[in-house]
mmCIF file of C-alpha atoms and ligand atoms in Angstrom:
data_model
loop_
_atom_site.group_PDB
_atom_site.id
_atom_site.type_symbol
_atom_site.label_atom_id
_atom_site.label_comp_id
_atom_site.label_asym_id
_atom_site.label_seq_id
_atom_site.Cartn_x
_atom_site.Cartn_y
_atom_site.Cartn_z
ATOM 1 C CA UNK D 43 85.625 99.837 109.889
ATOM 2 C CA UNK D 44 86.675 103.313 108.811
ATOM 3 C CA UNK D 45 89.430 103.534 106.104
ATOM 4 C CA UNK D 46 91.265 106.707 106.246
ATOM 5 C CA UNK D 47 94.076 107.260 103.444
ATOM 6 C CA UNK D 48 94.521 111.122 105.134
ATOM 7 C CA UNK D 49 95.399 112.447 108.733
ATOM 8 C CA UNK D 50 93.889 115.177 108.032
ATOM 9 C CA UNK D 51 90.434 113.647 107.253
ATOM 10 C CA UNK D 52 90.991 110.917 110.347
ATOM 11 C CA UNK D 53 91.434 114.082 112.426
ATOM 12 C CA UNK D 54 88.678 115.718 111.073
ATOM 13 C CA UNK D 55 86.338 113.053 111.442
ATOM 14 C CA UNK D 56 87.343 111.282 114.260
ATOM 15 C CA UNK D 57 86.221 111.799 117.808
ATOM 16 C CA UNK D 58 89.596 111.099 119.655
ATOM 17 C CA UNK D 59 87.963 112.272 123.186
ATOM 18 C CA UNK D 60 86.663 107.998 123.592
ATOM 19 C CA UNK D 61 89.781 106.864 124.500
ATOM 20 C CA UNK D 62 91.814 105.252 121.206
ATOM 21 C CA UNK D 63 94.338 102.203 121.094
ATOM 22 C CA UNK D 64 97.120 103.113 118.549
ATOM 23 C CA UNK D 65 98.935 99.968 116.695
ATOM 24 C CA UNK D 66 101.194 101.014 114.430
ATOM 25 C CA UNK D 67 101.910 98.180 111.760
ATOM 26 C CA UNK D 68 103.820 98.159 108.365
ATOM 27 C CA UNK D 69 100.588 95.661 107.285
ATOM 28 C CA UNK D 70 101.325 91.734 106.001
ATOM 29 C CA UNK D 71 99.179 91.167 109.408
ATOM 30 C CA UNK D 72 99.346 87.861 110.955
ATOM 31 C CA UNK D 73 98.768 86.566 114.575
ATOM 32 C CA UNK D 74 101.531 88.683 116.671
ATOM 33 C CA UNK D 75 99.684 92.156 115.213
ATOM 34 C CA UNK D 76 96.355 90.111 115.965
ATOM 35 C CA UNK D 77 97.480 89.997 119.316
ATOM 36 C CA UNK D 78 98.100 94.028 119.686
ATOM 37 C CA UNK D 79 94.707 94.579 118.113
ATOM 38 C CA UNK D 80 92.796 93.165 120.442
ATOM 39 C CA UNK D 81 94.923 93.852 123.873
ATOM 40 C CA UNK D 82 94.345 97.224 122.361
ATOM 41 C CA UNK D 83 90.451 96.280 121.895
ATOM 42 C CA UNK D 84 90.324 94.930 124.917
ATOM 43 C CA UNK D 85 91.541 97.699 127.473
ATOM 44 C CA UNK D 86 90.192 101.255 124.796
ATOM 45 C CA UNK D 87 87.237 101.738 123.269
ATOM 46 C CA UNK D 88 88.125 102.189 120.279
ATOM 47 C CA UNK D 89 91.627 101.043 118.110
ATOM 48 C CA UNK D 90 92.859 102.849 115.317
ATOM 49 C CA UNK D 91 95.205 100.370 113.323
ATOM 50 C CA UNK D 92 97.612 102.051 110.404
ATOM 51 C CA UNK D 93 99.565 100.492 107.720
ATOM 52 C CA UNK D 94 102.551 102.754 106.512
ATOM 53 C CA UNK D 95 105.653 101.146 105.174
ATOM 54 C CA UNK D 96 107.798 103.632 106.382
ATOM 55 C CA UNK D 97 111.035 103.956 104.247
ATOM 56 C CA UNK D 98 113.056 105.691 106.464
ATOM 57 C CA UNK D 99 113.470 103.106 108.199
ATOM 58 C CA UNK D 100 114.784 100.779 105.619
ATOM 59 C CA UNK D 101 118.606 101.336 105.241
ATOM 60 C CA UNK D 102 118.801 99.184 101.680
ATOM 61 C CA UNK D 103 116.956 99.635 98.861
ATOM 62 C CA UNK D 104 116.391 96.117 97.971
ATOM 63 C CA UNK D 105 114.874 94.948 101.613
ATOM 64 C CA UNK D 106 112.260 98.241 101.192
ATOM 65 C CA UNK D 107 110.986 96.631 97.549
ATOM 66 C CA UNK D 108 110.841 93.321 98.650
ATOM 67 C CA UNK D 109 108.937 93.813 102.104
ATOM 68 C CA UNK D 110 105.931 92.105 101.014
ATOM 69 C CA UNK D 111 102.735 93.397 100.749
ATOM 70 C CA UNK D 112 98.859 92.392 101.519
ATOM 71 C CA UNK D 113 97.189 95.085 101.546
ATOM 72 C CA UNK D 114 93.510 93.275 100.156
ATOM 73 C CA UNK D 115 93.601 90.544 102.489
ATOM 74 C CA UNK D 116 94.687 92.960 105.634
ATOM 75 C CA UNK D 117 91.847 95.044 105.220
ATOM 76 C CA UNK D 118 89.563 91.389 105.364
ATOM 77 C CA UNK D 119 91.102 90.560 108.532
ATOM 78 C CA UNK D 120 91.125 93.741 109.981
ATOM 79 C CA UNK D 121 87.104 94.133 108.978
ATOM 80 C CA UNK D 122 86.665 90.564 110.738
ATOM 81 C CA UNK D 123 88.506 91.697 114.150
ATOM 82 C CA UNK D 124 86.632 95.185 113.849
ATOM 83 C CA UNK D 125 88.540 97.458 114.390
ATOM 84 C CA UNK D 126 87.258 100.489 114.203
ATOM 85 C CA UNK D 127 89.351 102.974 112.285
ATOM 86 C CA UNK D 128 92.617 101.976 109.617
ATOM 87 C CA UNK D 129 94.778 104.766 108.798
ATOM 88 C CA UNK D 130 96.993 103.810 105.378
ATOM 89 C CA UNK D 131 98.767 107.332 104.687
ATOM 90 C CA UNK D 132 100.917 108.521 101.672
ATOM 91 C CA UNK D 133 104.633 109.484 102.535
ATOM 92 C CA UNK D 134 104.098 113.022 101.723
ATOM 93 C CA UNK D 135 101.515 113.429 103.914
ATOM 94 C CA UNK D 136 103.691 111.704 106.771
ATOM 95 C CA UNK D 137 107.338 113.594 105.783
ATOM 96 C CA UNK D 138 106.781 117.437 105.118
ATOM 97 C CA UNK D 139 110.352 117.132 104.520
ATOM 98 C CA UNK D 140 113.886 115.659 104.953
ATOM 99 C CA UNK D 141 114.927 116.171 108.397
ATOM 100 C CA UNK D 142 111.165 114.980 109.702
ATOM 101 C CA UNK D 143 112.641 111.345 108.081
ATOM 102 C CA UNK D 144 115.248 110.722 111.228
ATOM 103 C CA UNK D 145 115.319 110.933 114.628
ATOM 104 C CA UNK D 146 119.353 111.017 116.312
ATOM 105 C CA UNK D 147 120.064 107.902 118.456
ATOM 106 C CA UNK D 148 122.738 108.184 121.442
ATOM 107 C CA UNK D 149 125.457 107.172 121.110
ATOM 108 C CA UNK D 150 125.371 104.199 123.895
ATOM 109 C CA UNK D 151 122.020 103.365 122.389
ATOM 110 C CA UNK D 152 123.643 102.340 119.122
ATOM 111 C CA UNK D 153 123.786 98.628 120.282
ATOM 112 C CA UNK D 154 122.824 95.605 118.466
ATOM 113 C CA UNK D 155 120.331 96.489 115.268
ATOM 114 C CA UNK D 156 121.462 99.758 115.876
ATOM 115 C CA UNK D 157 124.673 99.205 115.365
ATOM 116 C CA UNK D 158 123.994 96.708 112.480
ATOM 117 C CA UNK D 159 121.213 98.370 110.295
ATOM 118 C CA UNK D 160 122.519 102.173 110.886
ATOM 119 C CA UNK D 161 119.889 104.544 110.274
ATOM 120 C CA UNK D 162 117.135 102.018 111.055
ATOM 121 C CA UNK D 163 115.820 103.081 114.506
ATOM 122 C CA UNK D 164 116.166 107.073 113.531
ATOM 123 C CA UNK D 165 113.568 105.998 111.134
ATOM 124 C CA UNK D 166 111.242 103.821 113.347
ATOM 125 C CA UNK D 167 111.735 107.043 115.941
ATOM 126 C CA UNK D 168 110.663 109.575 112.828
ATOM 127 C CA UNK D 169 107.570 108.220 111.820
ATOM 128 C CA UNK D 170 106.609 107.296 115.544
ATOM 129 C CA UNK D 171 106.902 111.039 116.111
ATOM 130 C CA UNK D 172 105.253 112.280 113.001
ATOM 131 C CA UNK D 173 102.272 109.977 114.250
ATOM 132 C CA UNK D 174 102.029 110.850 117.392
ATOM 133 C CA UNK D 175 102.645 114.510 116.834
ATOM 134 C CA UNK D 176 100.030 114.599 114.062
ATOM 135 C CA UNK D 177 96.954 112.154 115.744
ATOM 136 C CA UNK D 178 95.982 113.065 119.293
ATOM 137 C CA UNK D 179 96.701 109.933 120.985
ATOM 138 C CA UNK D 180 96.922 108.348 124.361
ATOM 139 C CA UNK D 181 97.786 104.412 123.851
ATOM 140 C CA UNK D 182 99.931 103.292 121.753
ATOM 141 C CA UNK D 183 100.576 98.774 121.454
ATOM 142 C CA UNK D 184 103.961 97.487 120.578
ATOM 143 C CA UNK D 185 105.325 93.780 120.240
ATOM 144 C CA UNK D 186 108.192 92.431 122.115
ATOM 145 C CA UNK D 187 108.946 90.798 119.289
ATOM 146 C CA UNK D 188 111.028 93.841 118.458
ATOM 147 C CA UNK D 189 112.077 94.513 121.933
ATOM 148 C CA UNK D 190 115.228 96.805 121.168
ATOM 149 C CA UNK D 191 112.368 99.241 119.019
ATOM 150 C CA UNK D 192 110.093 99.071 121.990
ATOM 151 C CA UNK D 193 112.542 99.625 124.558
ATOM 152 C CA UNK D 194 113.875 102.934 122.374
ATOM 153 C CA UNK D 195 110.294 103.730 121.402
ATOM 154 C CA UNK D 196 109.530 103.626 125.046
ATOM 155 C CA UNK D 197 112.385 106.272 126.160
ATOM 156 C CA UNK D 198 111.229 108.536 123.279
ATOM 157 C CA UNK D 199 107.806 108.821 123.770
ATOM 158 C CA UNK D 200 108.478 109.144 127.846
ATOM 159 C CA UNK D 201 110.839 112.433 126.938
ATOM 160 C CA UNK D 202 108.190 113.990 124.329
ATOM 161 C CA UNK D 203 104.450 112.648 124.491
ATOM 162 C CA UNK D 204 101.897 112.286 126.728
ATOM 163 C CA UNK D 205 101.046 108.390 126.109
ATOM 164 C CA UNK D 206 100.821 105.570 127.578
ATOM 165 C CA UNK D 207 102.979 102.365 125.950
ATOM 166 C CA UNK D 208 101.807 98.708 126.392
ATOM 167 C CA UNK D 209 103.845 95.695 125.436
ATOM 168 C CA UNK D 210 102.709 92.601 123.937
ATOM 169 C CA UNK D 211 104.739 89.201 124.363
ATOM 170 C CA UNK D 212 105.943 87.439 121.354
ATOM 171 C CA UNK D 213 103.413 85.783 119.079
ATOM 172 C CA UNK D 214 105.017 81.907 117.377
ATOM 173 C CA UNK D 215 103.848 79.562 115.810
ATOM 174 C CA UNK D 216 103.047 76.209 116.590
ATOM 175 C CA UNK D 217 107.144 75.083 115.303
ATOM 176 C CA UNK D 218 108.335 78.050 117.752
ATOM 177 C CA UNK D 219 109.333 80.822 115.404
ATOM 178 C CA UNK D 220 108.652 83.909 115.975
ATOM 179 C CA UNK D 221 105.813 85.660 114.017
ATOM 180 C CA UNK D 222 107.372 88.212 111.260
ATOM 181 C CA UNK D 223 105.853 89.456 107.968
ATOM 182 C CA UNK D 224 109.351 88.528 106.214
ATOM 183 C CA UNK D 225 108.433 84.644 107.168
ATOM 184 C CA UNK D 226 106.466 85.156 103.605
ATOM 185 C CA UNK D 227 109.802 85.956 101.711
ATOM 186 C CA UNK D 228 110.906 82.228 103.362
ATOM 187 C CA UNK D 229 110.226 78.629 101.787
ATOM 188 C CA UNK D 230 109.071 75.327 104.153
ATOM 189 C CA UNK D 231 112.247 73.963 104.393
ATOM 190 C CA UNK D 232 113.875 77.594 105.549
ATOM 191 C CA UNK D 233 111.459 78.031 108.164
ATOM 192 C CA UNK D 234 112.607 74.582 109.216
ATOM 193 C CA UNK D 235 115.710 76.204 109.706
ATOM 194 C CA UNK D 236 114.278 79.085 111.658
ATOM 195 C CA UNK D 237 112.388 76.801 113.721
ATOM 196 C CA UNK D 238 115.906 75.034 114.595
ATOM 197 C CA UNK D 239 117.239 78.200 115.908
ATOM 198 C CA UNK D 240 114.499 79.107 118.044
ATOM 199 C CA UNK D 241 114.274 75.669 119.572
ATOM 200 C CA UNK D 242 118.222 76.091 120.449
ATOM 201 C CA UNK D 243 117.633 79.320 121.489
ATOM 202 C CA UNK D 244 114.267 78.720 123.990
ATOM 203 C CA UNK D 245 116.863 75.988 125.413
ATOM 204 C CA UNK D 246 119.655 78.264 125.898
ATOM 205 C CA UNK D 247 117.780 80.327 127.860
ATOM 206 C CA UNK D 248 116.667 77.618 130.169
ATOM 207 C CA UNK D 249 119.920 76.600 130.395
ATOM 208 C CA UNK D 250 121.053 80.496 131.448
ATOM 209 C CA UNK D 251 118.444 80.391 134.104
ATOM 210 C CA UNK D 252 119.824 77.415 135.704
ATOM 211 C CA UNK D 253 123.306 78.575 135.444
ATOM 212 C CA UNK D 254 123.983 81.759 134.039
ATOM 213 C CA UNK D 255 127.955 81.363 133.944
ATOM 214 C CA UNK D 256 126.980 79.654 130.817
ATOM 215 C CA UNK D 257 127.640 82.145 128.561
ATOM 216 C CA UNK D 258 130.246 80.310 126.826
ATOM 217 C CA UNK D 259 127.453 78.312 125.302
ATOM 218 C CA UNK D 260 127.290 81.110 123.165
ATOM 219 C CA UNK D 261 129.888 80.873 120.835
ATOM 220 C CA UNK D 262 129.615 77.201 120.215
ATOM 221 C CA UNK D 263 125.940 77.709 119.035
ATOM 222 C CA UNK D 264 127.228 80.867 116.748
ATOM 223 C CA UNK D 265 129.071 78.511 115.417
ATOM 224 C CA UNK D 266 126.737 75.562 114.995
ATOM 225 C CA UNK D 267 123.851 78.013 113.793
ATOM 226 C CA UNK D 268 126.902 79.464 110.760
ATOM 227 C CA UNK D 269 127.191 75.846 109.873
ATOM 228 C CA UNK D 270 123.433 75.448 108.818
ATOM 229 C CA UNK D 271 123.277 76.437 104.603
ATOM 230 C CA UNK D 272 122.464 79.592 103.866
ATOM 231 C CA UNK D 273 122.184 81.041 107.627
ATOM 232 C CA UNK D 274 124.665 83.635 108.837
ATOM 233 C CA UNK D 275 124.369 84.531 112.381
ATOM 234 C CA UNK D 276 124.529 89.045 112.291
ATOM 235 C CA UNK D 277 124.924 88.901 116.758
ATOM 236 C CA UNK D 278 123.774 86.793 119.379
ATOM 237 C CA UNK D 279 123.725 88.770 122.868
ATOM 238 C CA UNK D 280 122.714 88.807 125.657
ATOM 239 C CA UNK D 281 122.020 91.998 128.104
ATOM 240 C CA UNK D 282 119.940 93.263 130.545
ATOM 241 C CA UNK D 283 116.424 93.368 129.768
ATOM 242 C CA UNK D 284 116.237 96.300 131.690
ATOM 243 C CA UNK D 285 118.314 98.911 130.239
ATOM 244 C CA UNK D 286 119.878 96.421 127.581
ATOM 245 C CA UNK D 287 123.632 97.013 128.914
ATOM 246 C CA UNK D 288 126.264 93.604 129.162
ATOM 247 C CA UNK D 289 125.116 94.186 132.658
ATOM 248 C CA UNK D 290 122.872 91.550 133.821
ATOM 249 C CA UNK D 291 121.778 88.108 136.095
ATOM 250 C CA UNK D 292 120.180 85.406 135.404
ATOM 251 C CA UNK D 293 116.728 87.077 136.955
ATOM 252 C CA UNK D 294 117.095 89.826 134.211
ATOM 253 C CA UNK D 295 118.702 88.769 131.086
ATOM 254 C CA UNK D 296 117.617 88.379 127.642
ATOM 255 C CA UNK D 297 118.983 86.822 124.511
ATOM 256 C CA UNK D 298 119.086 89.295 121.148
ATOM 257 C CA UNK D 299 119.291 87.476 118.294
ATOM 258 C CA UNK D 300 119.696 88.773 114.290
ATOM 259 C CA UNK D 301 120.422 86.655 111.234
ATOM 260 C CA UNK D 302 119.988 86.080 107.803
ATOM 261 C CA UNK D 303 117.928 83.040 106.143
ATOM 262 C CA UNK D 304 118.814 83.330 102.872
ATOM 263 C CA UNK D 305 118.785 86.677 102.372
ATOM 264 C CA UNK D 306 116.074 87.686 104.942
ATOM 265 C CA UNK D 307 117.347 89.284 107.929
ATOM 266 C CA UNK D 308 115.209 87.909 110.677
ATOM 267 C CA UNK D 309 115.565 89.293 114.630
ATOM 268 C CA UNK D 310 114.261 87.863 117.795
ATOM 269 C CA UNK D 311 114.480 87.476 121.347
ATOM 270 C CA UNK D 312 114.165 85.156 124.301
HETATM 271 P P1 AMP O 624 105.621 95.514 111.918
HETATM 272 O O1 AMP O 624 104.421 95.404 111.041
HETATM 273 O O2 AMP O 624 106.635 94.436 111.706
HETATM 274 O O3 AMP O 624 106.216 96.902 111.913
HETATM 275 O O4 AMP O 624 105.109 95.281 113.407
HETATM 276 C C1 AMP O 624 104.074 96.046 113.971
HETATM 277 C C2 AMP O 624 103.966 95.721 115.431
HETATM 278 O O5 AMP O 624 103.684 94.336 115.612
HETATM 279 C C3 AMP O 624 105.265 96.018 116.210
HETATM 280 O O6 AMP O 624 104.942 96.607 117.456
HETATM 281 C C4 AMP O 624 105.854 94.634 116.374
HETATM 282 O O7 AMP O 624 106.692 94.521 117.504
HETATM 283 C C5 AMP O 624 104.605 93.782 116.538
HETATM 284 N N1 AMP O 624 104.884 92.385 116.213
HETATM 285 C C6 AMP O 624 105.482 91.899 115.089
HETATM 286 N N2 AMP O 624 105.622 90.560 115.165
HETATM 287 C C7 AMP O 624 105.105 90.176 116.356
HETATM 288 C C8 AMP O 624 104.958 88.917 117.030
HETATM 289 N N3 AMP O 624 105.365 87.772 116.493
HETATM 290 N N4 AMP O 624 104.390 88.916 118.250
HETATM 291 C C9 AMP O 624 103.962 90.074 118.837
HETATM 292 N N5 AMP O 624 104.067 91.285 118.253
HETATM 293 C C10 AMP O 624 104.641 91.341 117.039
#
């Protein structure tokens, strides 16, 4: 594996003509970015992983210096898996300068973590285009896990770039919670919490299926999720998986969930 800490020198050195799988990651790797490395590995020739944690996209101060960080032990698993090219840039070399650090939502897009972390997705949408304006690229391999990024990520690049965008389902462990770097910030008995939720969650959903007029449901597990100690429920929604409007049946629906486990705001969806 080649470790680039410069564009310009990945550019320089790097034949981008074999065709290249792109996974963006903010590093703390576990099993769900496992999973987009080797989809990636498995359909390009070659897969270019980078770990940038991108501060634009972190609307409090406190949840950017506490993201946690791995870098040593990434690079061992990434070497293991090899993949052939890591990209860790500096900011500078990523923002030229302030208005390169957001990219403008619409205004019926500012749903959900939109709506909740404000200035979040402009961010995930600036350093997406920096990338893929700077690195000639043709793949690029996102997670469903954050299915409201991919789904705006998706629209973006479709308007701008050239490239094609595959989705990878939702990595969990074996206690059903979803795979997130933040699960570090969380002690045992938390993720016994988190595990909880996602069990009531993957059963509200198969409840929905059967009978989707069950939306009701929803409030009384708010309110049974707000009851658990030191949990606080940010929305629980459900839309269209489609185009993520209140508009849906139970053939296309999905379930949005944010909340905070002690003070680590967690997102996923069923
Ligand atoms: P992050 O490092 O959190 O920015 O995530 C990098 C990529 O990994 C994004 O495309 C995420 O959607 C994806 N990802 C994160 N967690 C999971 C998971 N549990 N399963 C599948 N993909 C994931």
């Amino acid at each position: 594996m080649i470790i680039f800490k410069s564009i310009n020198k990945l550019n320089k050195e790097v034949n981008f003509k074999a065709n290249m799988g792109f996974v963006p990651t903010m590093g703390s790797l576990h099993n769900g970015h496992i999973s987009l490395i080797k989809s990636s590995k498995k359909k390009c020739k070659k897969t270019l992983v980078s770990i940038f944690i991108n501060p634009s996209q972190f609307n409090k101060k406190n949840d950017l210096r506490n993201y946690p960080r791995n870098l040593k032990k990434d690079i061992k698993v990434l070497k293991k898996l090899k993949v052939d090219y890591l990209l860790i840039p500096k900011i500078n070399e990523i923002y030229k300068n302030n208005k390169d650090k957001k990219i403008k939502l619409s205004k019926k897009d500012k749903i959900m973590c939109a709506f909740y972390r404000p200035g979040h997705f402009e961010g995930v949408l600036a350093v997406i285009n920096q990338f893929l304006k700077k690195i000639k690229l043709r793949f690029i391999f996102l997670g469903e896990k954050d299915y409201q990024q991919l789904f705006l990520i998706r629209k973006f690049i479709k308007k701008k770039f050239k490239i094609r965008v595959f989705s990878c389902k939702t990595i969990r462990d074996k206690n059903k919670i979803a795979l997130s770097s933040r699960n570090n910030l969380l002690k045992k008995n938390d993720l016994k919490k988190s595990s909880y939720i996602a069990s009531l969650l993957l059963n509200l959903r198969i409840k929905l299926k059967n009978n989707i007029s069950l939306k009701y449901e929803i409030e009384n597990i708010v309110k049974k999720i707000n009851k658990l100690e030191n949990i606080k429920v940010e929305y629980l929604e459900i839309r269209n998986k489609k185009n993520l409007t209140k508009n849906y049946n139970k053939n296309n629906f999905k379930i949005f969930f944010a909340y905070y486990n002690k003070n680590v705001r967690l997102i996923d969806n069923y």
